[in-house]
Coordinates of C-alpha atoms and ligand atoms in Angstrom, one line a residue:
Chain A
M23 CA -290.4 120.0 -32.9
Q24 CA -291.1 116.7 -34.7
T25 CA -294.6 115.3 -34.4
E26 CA -294.9 113.0 -31.5
T27 CA -295.8 109.4 -32.2
K28 CA -298.7 108.1 -30.2
A29 CA -299.3 104.4 -29.5
R30 CA -302.3 102.6 -28.0
V31 CA -302.8 99.0 -27.1
D32 CA -306.0 97.1 -27.7
R33 CA -306.7 93.4 -26.9
L34 CA -309.1 91.8 -29.4
T35 CA -310.2 88.3 -30.0
S36 CA -310.2 87.0 -33.6
P37 CA -313.2 85.1 -35.0
A38 CA -311.1 81.9 -34.7
G39 CA -310.9 82.7 -30.9
H40 CA -307.3 83.8 -30.7
S41 CA -306.2 86.7 -28.6
V42 CA -304.7 89.5 -30.7
T43 CA -302.8 92.5 -29.3
V44 CA -303.3 95.5 -31.6
L45 CA -300.7 98.3 -31.4
R46 CA -302.3 101.4 -32.9
F47 CA -299.8 104.1 -34.0
E48 CA -300.6 107.8 -34.8
G49 CA -298.2 110.4 -36.1
D50 CA -294.8 109.8 -37.7
I51 CA -292.8 106.6 -37.5
A52 CA -289.3 108.0 -37.5
S53 CA -286.2 108.1 -35.3
T54 CA -288.2 109.9 -32.6
S55 CA -290.7 107.0 -32.4
K56 CA -288.5 104.6 -30.4
D57 CA -290.6 104.8 -27.2
A58 CA -293.9 104.6 -29.1
V59 CA -292.8 101.6 -31.2
L60 CA -290.3 99.6 -29.1
G61 CA -291.3 101.0 -25.7
T62 CA -295.0 100.1 -26.2
Y63 CA -294.1 96.7 -27.6
Q64 CA -291.9 95.9 -24.6
T65 CA -294.8 96.6 -22.2
L66 CA -296.7 93.6 -23.6
P67 CA -296.5 90.5 -21.4
K68 CA -294.6 87.9 -23.4
E69 CA -296.5 84.9 -22.0
T70 CA -299.9 86.0 -23.1
T71 CA -299.0 87.9 -26.3
K72 CA -298.7 85.5 -29.2
L73 CA -300.2 87.5 -32.0
V74 CA -299.3 91.2 -32.5
L75 CA -301.2 93.4 -35.1
L76 CA -299.8 96.8 -36.0
D77 CA -302.3 99.4 -37.0
F78 CA -300.8 102.1 -39.3
T79 CA -304.1 103.7 -40.4
K80 CA -303.3 107.0 -38.7
V81 CA -299.6 107.2 -39.8
D82 CA -298.8 109.4 -42.8
Y83 CA -295.0 109.5 -42.7
I84 CA -292.7 106.5 -42.2
N85 CA -289.0 106.8 -42.9
S86 CA -286.1 104.3 -42.9
S87 CA -285.3 105.0 -39.3
G88 CA -288.9 104.2 -38.4
I89 CA -288.7 101.0 -40.4
A90 CA -285.6 100.1 -38.5
L91 CA -287.6 100.3 -35.3
V92 CA -290.2 98.0 -36.7
I93 CA -287.5 95.6 -37.7
Q94 CA -286.0 95.7 -34.2
M95 CA -289.5 94.9 -32.9
L96 CA -289.7 92.0 -35.4
I97 CA -286.4 90.7 -34.0
E98 CA -287.6 90.8 -30.4
A99 CA -290.9 89.2 -31.5
S100 CA -289.1 86.5 -33.4
N101 CA -287.1 85.7 -30.3
A102 CA -290.3 85.5 -28.2
S103 CA -292.0 83.2 -30.8
Q104 CA -294.6 85.9 -31.5
K105 CA -296.2 86.5 -34.8
V106 CA -296.5 90.1 -36.1
Y107 CA -299.0 91.4 -38.7
A108 CA -299.9 94.8 -39.9
F109 CA -302.7 96.7 -41.6
G110 CA -303.6 100.3 -42.6
L111 CA -300.5 101.1 -44.7
S112 CA -301.1 103.3 -47.8
P113 CA -300.3 101.7 -51.2
H114 CA -297.0 103.6 -51.2
F115 CA -295.9 102.3 -47.8
T116 CA -297.1 98.8 -48.7
K117 CA -294.7 99.1 -51.6
V118 CA -291.9 100.4 -49.3
F119 CA -292.4 97.6 -46.8
T120 CA -292.4 95.1 -49.6
M121 CA -289.2 96.5 -51.1
V122 CA -287.2 96.2 -47.8
G123 CA -288.6 92.7 -47.2
I124 CA -290.5 93.4 -44.0
T125 CA -293.5 91.6 -45.5
K126 CA -291.6 88.4 -45.2
Y127 CA -291.7 88.6 -41.4
A128 CA -294.9 90.7 -40.9
G129 CA -297.9 89.8 -43.1
L130 CA -299.9 92.8 -44.4
F131 CA -303.6 93.1 -44.4
S132 CA -305.7 95.8 -46.0
G133 CA -307.8 96.4 -42.8
Q134 CA -308.4 95.2 -39.3
T135 CA -311.4 93.0 -40.3
E136 CA -309.3 91.2 -42.9
A137 CA -306.5 90.7 -40.5
L138 CA -308.6 89.4 -37.7
A139 CA -310.4 87.0 -40.0
A140 CA -307.1 85.4 -41.0
L141 CA -305.7 85.1 -37.4
Chain B
M6 CA -282.5 137.1 -56.1
T7 CA -281.3 137.2 -59.7
N8 CA -279.7 134.8 -62.1
T9 CA -281.5 131.7 -61.0
K10 CA -282.5 129.3 -63.7
S11 CA -286.1 130.0 -64.2
T12 CA -287.3 126.4 -63.9
S13 CA -285.5 125.7 -60.7
V14 CA -286.7 125.9 -57.2
E15 CA -284.2 126.0 -54.3
V16 CA -284.8 125.2 -50.6
R17 CA -282.4 125.6 -47.7
L18 CA -283.1 123.7 -44.6
P19 CA -281.6 123.6 -41.1
S20 CA -279.7 120.4 -40.2
R21 CA -282.4 119.2 -37.8
L22 CA -284.3 116.0 -38.1
G23 CA -287.9 116.6 -39.0
Y24 CA -287.1 119.3 -41.5
E25 CA -286.8 116.7 -44.2
K26 CA -290.6 117.0 -44.2
V27 CA -290.3 120.6 -45.5
A28 CA -288.2 119.3 -48.4
M29 CA -290.8 116.6 -49.1
S30 CA -293.6 119.1 -49.3
T31 CA -291.7 121.4 -51.6
A32 CA -290.6 118.6 -53.9
A33 CA -294.2 117.3 -54.0
A34 CA -295.5 120.7 -54.9
V35 CA -293.0 121.1 -57.8
A36 CA -293.8 117.6 -59.0
K37 CA -297.5 118.3 -58.9
L38 CA -297.0 121.5 -61.0
M39 CA -295.1 119.4 -63.5
G40 CA -298.0 116.9 -63.7
F41 CA -296.6 113.9 -62.0
R42 CA -299.1 111.2 -60.9
E43 CA -299.8 110.9 -57.1
E44 CA -298.0 107.5 -57.0
R45 CA -294.8 108.9 -58.4
I46 CA -295.0 111.9 -56.1
E47 CA -295.1 109.5 -53.1
D48 CA -292.0 107.8 -54.4
L49 CA -290.3 111.2 -54.8
K50 CA -291.3 112.3 -51.3
T51 CA -289.7 109.2 -49.7
A52 CA -286.5 109.5 -51.8
V53 CA -286.1 113.2 -51.0
A54 CA -286.8 112.6 -47.3
E55 CA -284.2 109.8 -47.1
A56 CA -281.6 112.0 -49.0
C57 CA -282.3 114.9 -46.6
I58 CA -282.1 112.7 -43.5
N59 CA -278.7 111.4 -44.7
A60 CA -277.5 115.0 -45.4
I61 CA -278.6 116.1 -41.9
E62 CA -277.2 113.0 -40.1
H63 CA -274.2 111.9 -42.0
G64 CA -273.2 114.8 -44.1
N65 CA -273.7 117.7 -41.7
R66 CA -273.6 115.4 -38.5
L67 CA -276.6 117.2 -37.0
N68 CA -274.6 120.4 -36.8
E69 CA -277.4 123.0 -36.8
G70 CA -275.0 125.7 -37.9
L71 CA -274.9 124.0 -41.3
S72 CA -277.8 123.8 -43.7
V73 CA -278.9 121.4 -46.3
G74 CA -279.6 122.6 -49.9
V75 CA -282.2 121.1 -52.1
V76 CA -282.3 122.2 -55.7
L77 CA -285.3 121.0 -57.8
S78 CA -284.9 121.5 -61.6
S79 CA -287.4 120.6 -64.2
V80 CA -285.8 119.7 -67.4
D81 CA -288.2 118.6 -70.2
D82 CA -290.1 115.7 -68.8
A83 CA -287.9 115.0 -65.8
L84 CA -287.4 116.4 -62.3
E85 CA -283.8 116.5 -61.1
V86 CA -283.3 116.9 -57.3
K87 CA -279.9 117.6 -55.8
V88 CA -279.6 117.3 -52.0
I89 CA -276.4 119.0 -50.9
D90 CA -274.6 118.9 -47.6
D91 CA -271.3 120.1 -46.1
G92 CA -269.8 116.6 -45.6
K93 CA -267.1 114.6 -47.4
G94 CA -269.7 112.4 -49.1
L95 CA -270.0 108.7 -49.3
K96 CA -267.1 106.3 -48.9
T97 CA -268.8 103.4 -50.6
I98 CA -272.2 102.5 -51.7
P99 CA -273.5 100.2 -49.0
P100 CA -274.7 96.7 -49.9
K101 CA -278.4 96.1 -50.5
P102 CA -280.1 95.5 -47.1
D103 CA -280.9 91.8 -46.4
I104 CA -284.0 91.4 -44.2
D105 CA -283.0 87.8 -43.2
R106 CA -279.6 88.9 -41.9
K107 CA -281.3 91.8 -40.1
I108 CA -283.8 89.6 -38.4
H109 CA -281.1 87.2 -37.4
G110 CA -279.0 90.0 -35.9
E111 CA -276.2 89.6 -38.5
E112 CA -276.7 93.1 -40.0
D113 CA -277.7 96.5 -38.5
P114 CA -281.5 97.0 -38.6
R115 CA -280.8 100.4 -40.1
G116 CA -279.1 101.1 -43.5
M117 CA -282.1 101.2 -45.8
G118 CA -282.2 104.8 -46.9
M119 CA -279.9 104.6 -49.9
F120 CA -281.5 101.4 -51.0
L121 CA -284.9 103.0 -50.9
I122 CA -283.7 106.0 -52.8
Q123 CA -282.3 103.9 -55.6
A124 CA -285.4 101.7 -55.7
L125 CA -287.8 104.6 -55.9
V126 CA -286.3 107.0 -58.5
D127 CA -285.2 106.6 -62.0
E128 CA -281.6 107.7 -61.4
A129 CA -279.6 108.2 -58.2
E130 CA -276.0 109.3 -58.1
W131 CA -273.8 110.3 -55.1
V132 CA -271.1 112.9 -55.8
K133 CA -268.3 113.8 -53.4
G134 CA -267.6 117.5 -53.0
G135 CA -264.3 118.7 -54.6
N136 CA -262.9 120.2 -51.5
G137 CA -264.3 117.6 -49.1
K138 CA -267.4 119.7 -48.8
S139 CA -270.6 120.3 -50.8
S140 CA -271.2 116.6 -51.5
Y141 CA -274.5 115.8 -53.0
V142 CA -276.9 113.1 -54.1
R143 CA -278.6 113.7 -57.5
L144 CA -281.9 112.1 -58.1
V145 CA -283.9 112.1 -61.3
I146 CA -287.5 111.1 -61.7
R147 CA -289.2 111.1 -65.1
L148 CA -292.8 111.9 -66.1
D149 CA -294.8 109.0 -67.6
K150 CA -292.2 106.3 -67.1
E151 CA -293.8 103.3 -68.7
A152 CA -292.4 100.4 -66.8
E153 CA -293.6 100.4 -63.2
Chain C
M19 CA -274.5 126.0 -47.6
T20 CA -273.1 127.4 -44.3
N21 CA -274.0 130.3 -42.0
T22 CA -277.8 130.0 -42.3
K23 CA -279.7 130.7 -39.1
S24 CA -280.6 127.2 -38.0
T25 CA -284.3 127.8 -37.5
S26 CA -284.9 129.4 -40.9
V27 CA -285.9 127.8 -44.2
E28 CA -285.4 129.6 -47.5
V29 CA -287.0 129.0 -50.8
R30 CA -286.3 130.5 -54.2
L31 CA -288.9 130.3 -56.9
P32 CA -289.0 131.3 -60.5
S33 CA -291.2 134.3 -61.4
R34 CA -293.9 132.2 -63.0
L35 CA -297.5 132.1 -61.9
G36 CA -298.4 128.8 -60.3
Y37 CA -295.1 128.6 -58.4
E38 CA -296.7 130.4 -55.5
K39 CA -298.2 126.9 -54.8
V40 CA -294.7 125.6 -54.0
A41 CA -294.2 128.4 -51.5
M42 CA -297.6 127.6 -49.9
S43 CA -296.6 124.0 -49.5
T44 CA -293.2 124.8 -48.0
A45 CA -294.7 127.4 -45.6
A46 CA -297.4 124.9 -44.6
A47 CA -294.8 122.2 -43.8
V48 CA -292.8 124.6 -41.6
A49 CA -295.9 125.8 -39.8
K50 CA -297.0 122.2 -39.2
L51 CA -293.6 121.3 -37.7
M52 CA -294.0 124.3 -35.4
G53 CA -297.4 123.0 -34.3
F54 CA -299.8 125.5 -35.9
R55 CA -303.4 124.4 -36.1
E56 CA -304.8 123.4 -39.5
E57 CA -307.0 126.5 -39.7
R58 CA -304.1 128.9 -39.1
I59 CA -302.0 127.0 -41.7
E60 CA -304.8 127.6 -44.2
D61 CA -304.6 131.4 -43.4
L62 CA -300.8 131.3 -43.8
K63 CA -301.0 129.5 -47.1
T64 CA -303.4 132.1 -48.6
A65 CA -301.3 135.0 -47.3
V66 CA -298.1 133.4 -48.7
A67 CA -299.7 132.7 -52.0
E68 CA -300.9 136.3 -52.4
A69 CA -297.6 137.7 -51.4
C70 CA -295.8 135.5 -54.0
I71 CA -298.3 136.3 -56.7
N72 CA -297.6 140.0 -56.1
A73 CA -293.9 139.5 -56.1
I74 CA -294.1 137.5 -59.4
E75 CA -296.6 139.9 -61.1
H76 CA -295.9 143.3 -59.7
G77 CA -292.4 143.1 -58.2
N78 CA -290.6 141.0 -60.9
R79 CA -293.2 141.8 -63.7
L80 CA -293.3 138.1 -64.7
N81 CA -289.6 138.2 -65.8
E82 CA -288.6 134.6 -65.5
G83 CA -285.0 135.6 -65.2
L84 CA -285.7 137.0 -61.8
S85 CA -286.7 134.8 -58.8
V86 CA -288.7 135.3 -55.7
G87 CA -287.2 134.6 -52.3
V88 CA -289.2 133.3 -49.4
V89 CA -287.5 133.2 -46.0
L90 CA -289.4 131.4 -43.2
S91 CA -288.0 132.0 -39.7
S92 CA -289.4 130.5 -36.6
V93 CA -288.8 132.8 -33.6
D94 CA -290.2 131.6 -30.3
D95 CA -293.9 131.1 -30.9
A96 CA -294.1 133.0 -34.2
L97 CA -293.4 132.3 -37.8
E98 CA -292.0 135.2 -39.8
V99 CA -292.2 135.0 -43.6
K100 CA -290.4 137.4 -45.9
V101 CA -291.3 137.4 -49.6
I102 CA -288.7 139.2 -51.5
D103 CA -288.7 140.4 -55.1
D104 CA -286.5 142.6 -57.4
G105 CA -289.0 145.5 -57.7
K106 CA -289.2 148.9 -56.3
G107 CA -291.8 148.0 -53.8
L108 CA -295.2 149.5 -53.1
K109 CA -296.0 153.1 -53.8
T110 CA -299.0 153.2 -51.4
I111 CA -301.1 150.7 -49.5
P112 CA -304.3 150.4 -51.6
P113 CA -307.7 151.1 -50.0
K114 CA -309.7 148.2 -48.6
P115 CA -311.7 146.5 -51.4
D116 CA -315.4 147.5 -51.5
I117 CA -317.6 144.8 -52.9
D118 CA -320.5 147.1 -53.6
R119 CA -318.3 149.4 -55.7
K120 CA -316.8 146.4 -57.5
I121 CA -320.3 145.0 -58.4
H122 CA -321.4 148.4 -59.6
G123 CA -318.3 148.8 -61.8
E124 CA -316.9 151.7 -59.8
E125 CA -313.8 149.8 -58.8
D126 CA -311.5 147.1 -60.4
P127 CA -312.8 143.6 -59.6
R128 CA -309.1 142.8 -58.7
G129 CA -307.1 144.4 -55.8
M130 CA -307.9 142.0 -53.0
G131 CA -304.5 140.4 -52.4
M132 CA -303.0 142.8 -49.9
F133 CA -306.3 143.1 -48.1
L134 CA -306.4 139.3 -47.7
I135 CA -302.8 139.2 -46.5
Q136 CA -303.5 141.8 -43.8
A137 CA -306.8 140.1 -42.8
L138 CA -305.3 136.6 -42.4
V139 CA -302.0 137.1 -40.6
D140 CA -301.1 138.8 -37.3
E141 CA -298.6 141.3 -38.8
A142 CA -298.0 142.4 -42.4
E143 CA -295.5 145.1 -43.4
W144 CA -294.3 146.2 -46.9
V145 CA -290.7 147.3 -47.1
K146 CA -289.2 149.1 -50.1
G147 CA -285.7 147.9 -51.1
G148 CA -282.9 150.4 -50.5
N149 CA -281.5 150.5 -54.0
G150 CA -284.9 150.2 -55.7
K151 CA -284.5 146.4 -55.5
S152 CA -285.1 143.6 -53.0
S153 CA -288.4 144.9 -51.7
Y154 CA -290.2 142.6 -49.5
V155 CA -293.4 141.9 -47.5
R156 CA -292.9 140.6 -44.0
L157 CA -295.7 138.6 -42.5
V158 CA -295.9 137.3 -38.9
I159 CA -298.3 134.6 -37.7
R160 CA -298.3 133.6 -34.1
L161 CA -298.9 130.2 -32.5
D162 CA -302.0 130.0 -30.2
K163 CA -303.4 133.5 -30.9
E164 CA -306.4 133.7 -28.6
A165 CA -308.8 136.0 -30.4
E166 CA -310.0 134.4 -33.6
Chain D
M19 CA -297.8 124.3 -66.1
Q20 CA -300.6 125.4 -63.8
T21 CA -303.5 123.0 -63.2
E22 CA -306.2 123.4 -65.7
T23 CA -309.6 124.4 -64.4
K24 CA -312.4 122.2 -65.5
A25 CA -316.0 123.3 -65.6
R26 CA -319.2 121.4 -66.2
V27 CA -322.8 122.6 -66.5
D28 CA -325.8 120.7 -65.0
R29 CA -329.4 121.7 -65.1
L30 CA -331.4 120.7 -62.1
T31 CA -334.9 121.5 -60.7
S32 CA -335.2 122.6 -57.1
P33 CA -337.9 121.0 -54.9
A34 CA -339.8 124.3 -55.3
G35 CA -339.9 123.7 -59.1
H36 CA -337.3 126.2 -60.2
S37 CA -334.7 125.5 -62.8
V38 CA -331.2 125.8 -61.4
T39 CA -328.1 125.9 -63.5
V40 CA -325.1 124.4 -61.6
L41 CA -321.6 125.3 -62.7
R42 CA -319.2 122.6 -61.3
F43 CA -315.6 123.6 -61.1
E44 CA -312.6 121.3 -60.7
G45 CA -308.9 122.3 -60.2
D46 CA -307.7 125.8 -59.3
I47 CA -309.6 129.0 -59.4
A48 CA -306.8 131.4 -60.4
S49 CA -305.9 133.8 -63.2
T50 CA -305.7 130.9 -65.6
S51 CA -309.4 130.0 -65.0
K52 CA -310.9 132.8 -67.1
D53 CA -312.3 130.5 -69.7
A54 CA -313.6 128.0 -67.2
V55 CA -315.3 130.6 -65.0
L56 CA -316.4 133.5 -67.3
G57 CA -316.3 131.5 -70.5
T58 CA -318.6 128.8 -69.2
Y59 CA -320.9 131.3 -67.5
Q60 CA -321.2 133.2 -70.8
T61 CA -322.5 130.0 -72.7
L62 CA -325.6 130.0 -70.5
P63 CA -328.7 131.3 -72.3
K64 CA -329.6 134.5 -70.4
E65 CA -333.4 134.1 -71.0
T66 CA -333.7 130.7 -69.3
T67 CA -331.0 131.0 -66.7
K68 CA -332.3 132.7 -63.6
L69 CA -330.7 130.8 -60.8
V70 CA -326.9 130.0 -61.0
L71 CA -325.4 127.7 -58.4
L72 CA -321.6 127.4 -58.2
D73 CA -320.1 124.1 -57.0
F74 CA -316.7 124.4 -55.5
T75 CA -316.6 120.9 -54.0
K76 CA -313.6 119.8 -56.2
V77 CA -311.6 123.1 -55.9
D78 CA -308.7 123.1 -53.5
Y79 CA -307.0 126.4 -54.4
I80 CA -308.6 129.8 -54.9
N81 CA -306.6 133.0 -55.1
S82 CA -307.5 136.6 -55.3
S83 CA -307.3 136.6 -59.2
G84 CA -309.7 133.7 -59.2
I85 CA -312.0 135.6 -56.8
A86 CA -311.9 138.6 -59.2
L87 CA -313.2 136.3 -61.9
V88 CA -316.1 135.2 -59.7
I89 CA -316.8 138.9 -59.0
Q90 CA -316.8 139.6 -62.8
M91 CA -319.3 136.8 -63.2
L92 CA -321.4 138.4 -60.4
I93 CA -321.4 141.7 -62.2
E94 CA -322.6 140.1 -65.4
A95 CA -325.2 138.1 -63.5
S96 CA -326.4 141.2 -61.7
N97 CA -326.8 143.0 -65.1
A98 CA -328.9 140.0 -66.3
S99 CA -331.0 139.9 -63.2
Q100 CA -329.8 136.4 -62.3
K101 CA -329.2 135.2 -58.8
V102 CA -326.0 133.4 -58.0
Y103 CA -325.4 131.0 -55.1
A104 CA -322.5 128.7 -54.2
F105 CA -321.7 125.6 -52.2
G106 CA -318.8 123.3 -51.4
L107 CA -316.3 125.8 -50.1
S108 CA -314.0 124.7 -47.3
P109 CA -314.3 126.5 -44.0
H110 CA -311.2 128.5 -45.0
F111 CA -312.5 129.7 -48.3
T112 CA -315.9 130.4 -46.8
K113 CA -314.0 132.8 -44.5
V114 CA -312.1 134.3 -47.4
F115 CA -315.3 134.8 -49.5
T116 CA -316.9 136.4 -46.4
M117 CA -313.9 138.7 -45.8
V118 CA -314.0 140.1 -49.4
G119 CA -317.8 140.5 -49.2
I120 CA -318.8 138.1 -52.0
T121 CA -321.3 136.5 -49.7
K122 CA -323.4 139.7 -50.0
Y123 CA -324.0 138.9 -53.7
A124 CA -323.7 135.1 -53.7
G125 CA -325.4 133.2 -50.9
L126 CA -323.3 130.3 -49.6
F127 CA -324.7 126.9 -48.8
S128 CA -322.9 123.9 -47.2
G129 CA -324.0 121.4 -49.9
Q130 CA -326.1 121.0 -53.0
T131 CA -329.1 119.6 -51.1
E132 CA -329.2 122.6 -48.8
A133 CA -328.9 125.0 -51.7
L134 CA -331.6 123.4 -53.8
A135 CA -334.0 123.2 -50.9
A136 CA -333.7 127.0 -50.5
L137 CA -334.0 127.9 -54.2
Ligands
ADP203 N1 -274.9 112.5 -47.3 C1 -274.1 111.5 -46.8 N2 -272.8 111.9 -46.4 C2 -272.0 111.0 -45.9 N3 -272.3 109.7 -45.8 C3 -273.5 109.3 -46.2 C4 -274.4 110.1 -46.7 N4 -275.5 109.4 -47.0 C5 -275.3 108.2 -46.6 N5 -274.0 108.0 -46.1 C6 -273.4 106.8 -45.6 O1 -274.0 105.7 -46.2 C7 -274.5 104.8 -45.1 C8 -275.9 104.2 -45.5 O2 -276.9 105.2 -45.6 P1 -278.4 104.7 -45.6 O3 -278.6 103.6 -46.5 O4 -279.3 105.9 -45.8 O5 -278.7 104.1 -44.1 P2 -278.5 104.7 -42.7 O6 -278.6 106.2 -42.8 O7 -279.6 104.2 -41.9 O8 -277.2 104.3 -42.1 C9 -274.6 105.7 -43.9 O9 -274.6 105.0 -42.7 C10 -273.5 106.7 -44.1 O10 -272.3 106.1 -43.7
ADP204 N1 -294.5 143.1 -54.5 C1 -295.1 144.3 -55.0 N2 -294.3 145.1 -55.7 C2 -294.8 146.2 -56.3 N3 -296.1 146.6 -56.2 C3 -296.9 145.8 -55.5 C4 -296.5 144.6 -54.9 N4 -297.5 144.0 -54.3 C5 -298.6 144.8 -54.5 N5 -298.2 145.9 -55.3 C6 -299.1 146.9 -55.7 O1 -300.3 147.0 -54.9 C7 -301.5 146.8 -55.7 C8 -302.5 146.0 -55.0 O2 -302.1 144.6 -54.8 P1 -303.2 143.5 -54.5 O3 -304.0 144.0 -53.4 O4 -302.5 142.3 -54.2 O5 -304.1 143.4 -55.7 P2 -303.8 143.0 -57.3 O6 -302.5 142.3 -57.3 O7 -305.0 142.2 -57.7 O8 -303.7 144.3 -58.0 C9 -301.0 146.1 -57.0 O9 -301.8 146.3 -58.1 C10 -299.6 146.7 -57.2 O10 -299.7 148.0 -57.8

């Protein structure tokens, strides 16, 4: 009965020439999003994925169980020496991510252009 | 339908994950009627959602035969929200989550709900039910809080 | 907080105009969880608002000591909404509003609420309370209604 | 406790050279909107106001009591030989206005440009 979370993977190249893997989420990020968040992340080939960018533009609702899934992804990414960034969070969820400290391990950008320019 | 305090709204939800979104919408509508700013309404929505999720998961242990009560009372310039479940209530207030410990696997990646509630509202209090039932968390959010 | 049918959500509102917006938000959130399209959610919101306004104004006669009950039950592919007040209920179903008669001053400009409710939902039924109290209107809106 | 309705009056000239009085509403159109709807309408000078255009762009909530106020305005406008038009209604409220028959006495346009072009 809960909204399903959708996830899509895009491969882009930053202006600096680096390959960036964008995970675009749509729907809720909640306890039901395990497949969409961790499952999708785990399909990425570890050897060629060094920069991961999370797109939250189409996400309206994130709860603490959803944030825990993002943290689990950050743990796996840290173990694989990948860097994770994010964009598209509302001002409210930017505040929430900052409060729980996620921003220490996943840099936030206002939009995709700003993110790519910095990567 | 009598004898309800005229400035209070009550909602009763099934103990099923996802229904916290119904409480969020109801709370947001009450806060909007009271004149809260959009930013504070977002804070309230997240706090109410986390309180309902805990009531559903921990208090009522996902037993759909039990429901979660949400009582929204406007008192002067404040909105008080009680989220009531049928559990025994909290044993202890958990420690503040530590992102470094979480990333290094020294702490469960979960355990952020109560921290967020406390960080987002002006008052948060967990009260154990007298008879090992009807425990609740009581949140207060005030209109026009200066410091933000 | 026990013994509530697990797929039903209940709201209790004060009899004060404006609070129909709280019921609209709650109903919209339940309909969204059930997968209703945005367009049908708008229909539901207007129908619920009009039913609550009537319960506040006509049923409870703006007596803030009385509250309005809204019970939202999802049954299979349908959402049933009961809006309950403490009045005696409807005497008769009013005639369909006639805009020409209204513009020419032959009919009160008001009197469109019940017409809108009937036009916007799949079923609408007004039930008088047994003891001259707890009258309600029962609305049903169905998922994926073909004809629209 | 209900949202206050705001109303603003603009005088515009249509491409055809006619003077159009635009009433712009903001907030709810409900029983509390009597001053905003009828009060504002009644400040318009009858002699020079022949075309009235209602702007609902910033209105999210209209109930049957609010519609009754619009009908009262249409009655007064009809008595003063004024023509009333409207724009900015959402698809839902366009349907509601059509259901109650208001569209017979107040032509609806999708936006201000379309309305002015036709007046
Ligand atoms: N309503 C409640 N009833 C009983 N225990 C609760 C309740 N709310 C929270 N708790 C306890 O407090 C702990 C921390 O809650 P929280 O910070 O929300 O994180 P999480 O729900 O992810 O564990 C829970 O694991 C649970 O043991
Ligand atoms: N809940 C109710 N209890 C008692 N009478 C009602 C109720 N709802 C509607 N009515 C009666 O039906 C009439 C028509 O209602 P409605 O079509 O909504 O228009 P309005 O509320 O503008 O009069 C009301 O004037 C009232 O007499």
